[in-house]
Amino acid sequence: MPLYTWIDKETCIACGVCGATAPEVFDYDDEGVAYSILDDNKGEMIVPEELEEDVLDAHESCPTESVKVIKRDFNQ
């Protein structure tokens, strides 16, 4: 089943866990807040299968639960 991800930028504290865990998926904007580079943090693009484990690790490791992961497009 496909996974989708995005960062809740309102709760992100820019601790660096997601970027360190899944650098192919998460980066930081000009303000230092994390976001998904897959689709500019929209939650509409399927996470590539080879990156799913990294994204799930980032989700589980985020101290503020800002890394969101679900099995459908966030905009549905």
Tab-separated table of C-alpha atoms in Angstrom:
chain	number	residue	atom	x	y	z
A	1	MET	CA	0.000	0.000	0.000
A	2	PRO	CA	1.433	3.416	-0.926
A	3	LEU	CA	2.514	5.933	1.690
A	4	TYR	CA	2.167	9.706	1.623
A	5	THR	CA	3.976	12.153	3.878
A	6	TRP	CA	4.140	15.824	4.816
A	7	ILE	CA	5.477	17.911	7.696
A	8	ASP	CA	3.230	19.883	10.022
A	9	LYS	CA	5.247	23.094	9.873
A	10	GLU	CA	3.286	24.588	12.775
A	11	THR	CA	4.625	21.977	15.229
A	12	CYS	CA	8.058	21.327	13.700
A	13	ILE	CA	10.936	22.428	15.960
A	14	ALA	CA	13.607	21.832	13.289
A	15	CYS	CA	15.438	19.266	15.409
A	16	GLY	CA	16.926	17.598	12.314
A	17	VAL	CA	15.733	14.040	12.906
A	18	CYS	CA	13.676	13.723	9.726
A	19	GLY	CA	16.368	15.204	7.500
A	20	ALA	CA	18.989	12.923	9.006
A	21	THR	CA	16.756	9.856	8.748
A	22	ALA	CA	15.302	10.460	5.283
A	23	PRO	CA	17.399	13.100	3.481
A	24	GLU	CA	15.965	12.102	0.092
A	25	VAL	CA	12.495	13.069	1.340
A	26	PHE	CA	12.894	15.857	3.910
A	27	ASP	CA	14.812	19.118	3.810
A	28	TYR	CA	14.565	22.531	5.479
A	29	ASP	CA	13.142	25.774	4.145
A	30	ASP	CA	14.697	29.226	4.449
A	31	GLU	CA	13.291	29.532	7.973
A	32	GLY	CA	14.877	26.226	9.031
A	33	VAL	CA	11.584	24.347	9.231
A	34	ALA	CA	11.363	20.869	7.706
A	35	TYR	CA	9.215	20.005	4.694
A	36	SER	CA	8.766	17.163	2.222
A	37	ILE	CA	10.745	17.789	-0.942
A	38	LEU	CA	8.776	15.123	-2.826
A	39	ASP	CA	5.913	17.480	-3.590
A	40	ASP	CA	6.724	20.724	-1.781
A	41	ASN	CA	5.005	19.464	1.397
A	42	LYS	CA	1.574	18.902	-0.168
A	43	GLY	CA	1.205	15.225	0.808
A	44	GLU	CA	0.030	14.292	-2.685
A	45	MET	CA	2.955	12.259	-4.040
A	46	ILE	CA	3.517	8.607	-3.214
A	47	VAL	CA	6.710	7.987	-1.252
A	48	PRO	CA	9.001	5.839	-3.427
A	49	GLU	CA	8.966	2.278	-2.121
A	50	GLU	CA	12.716	2.254	-1.516
A	51	LEU	CA	12.328	5.264	0.842
A	52	GLU	CA	9.298	4.041	2.812
A	53	GLU	CA	11.326	2.573	5.683
A	54	ASP	CA	13.304	5.815	6.107
A	55	VAL	CA	10.085	7.867	6.125
A	56	LEU	CA	8.500	5.564	8.714
A	57	ASP	CA	11.641	5.858	10.860
A	58	ALA	CA	11.456	9.655	10.611
A	59	HIS	CA	7.775	9.538	11.545
A	60	GLU	CA	8.440	7.373	14.594
A	61	SER	CA	11.483	9.425	15.669
A	62	CYS	CA	9.997	12.921	15.399
A	63	PRO	CA	9.754	14.310	18.957
A	64	THR	CA	6.831	16.600	18.073
A	65	GLU	CA	4.989	14.117	15.807
A	66	SER	CA	5.279	16.635	12.975
A	67	VAL	CA	6.158	13.996	10.359
A	68	LYS	CA	2.780	12.822	9.113
A	69	VAL	CA	2.412	9.535	7.240
A	70	ILE	CA	-0.797	7.961	5.934
A	71	LYS	CA	-1.790	5.481	3.242
A	72	ARG	CA	-3.774	7.917	1.108
A	73	ASP	CA	-3.306	11.343	-0.407
A	74	PHE	CA	-3.577	13.956	2.368
A	75	ASN	CA	-5.839	16.042	0.149
A	76	GLN	CA	-8.515	13.406	-0.427
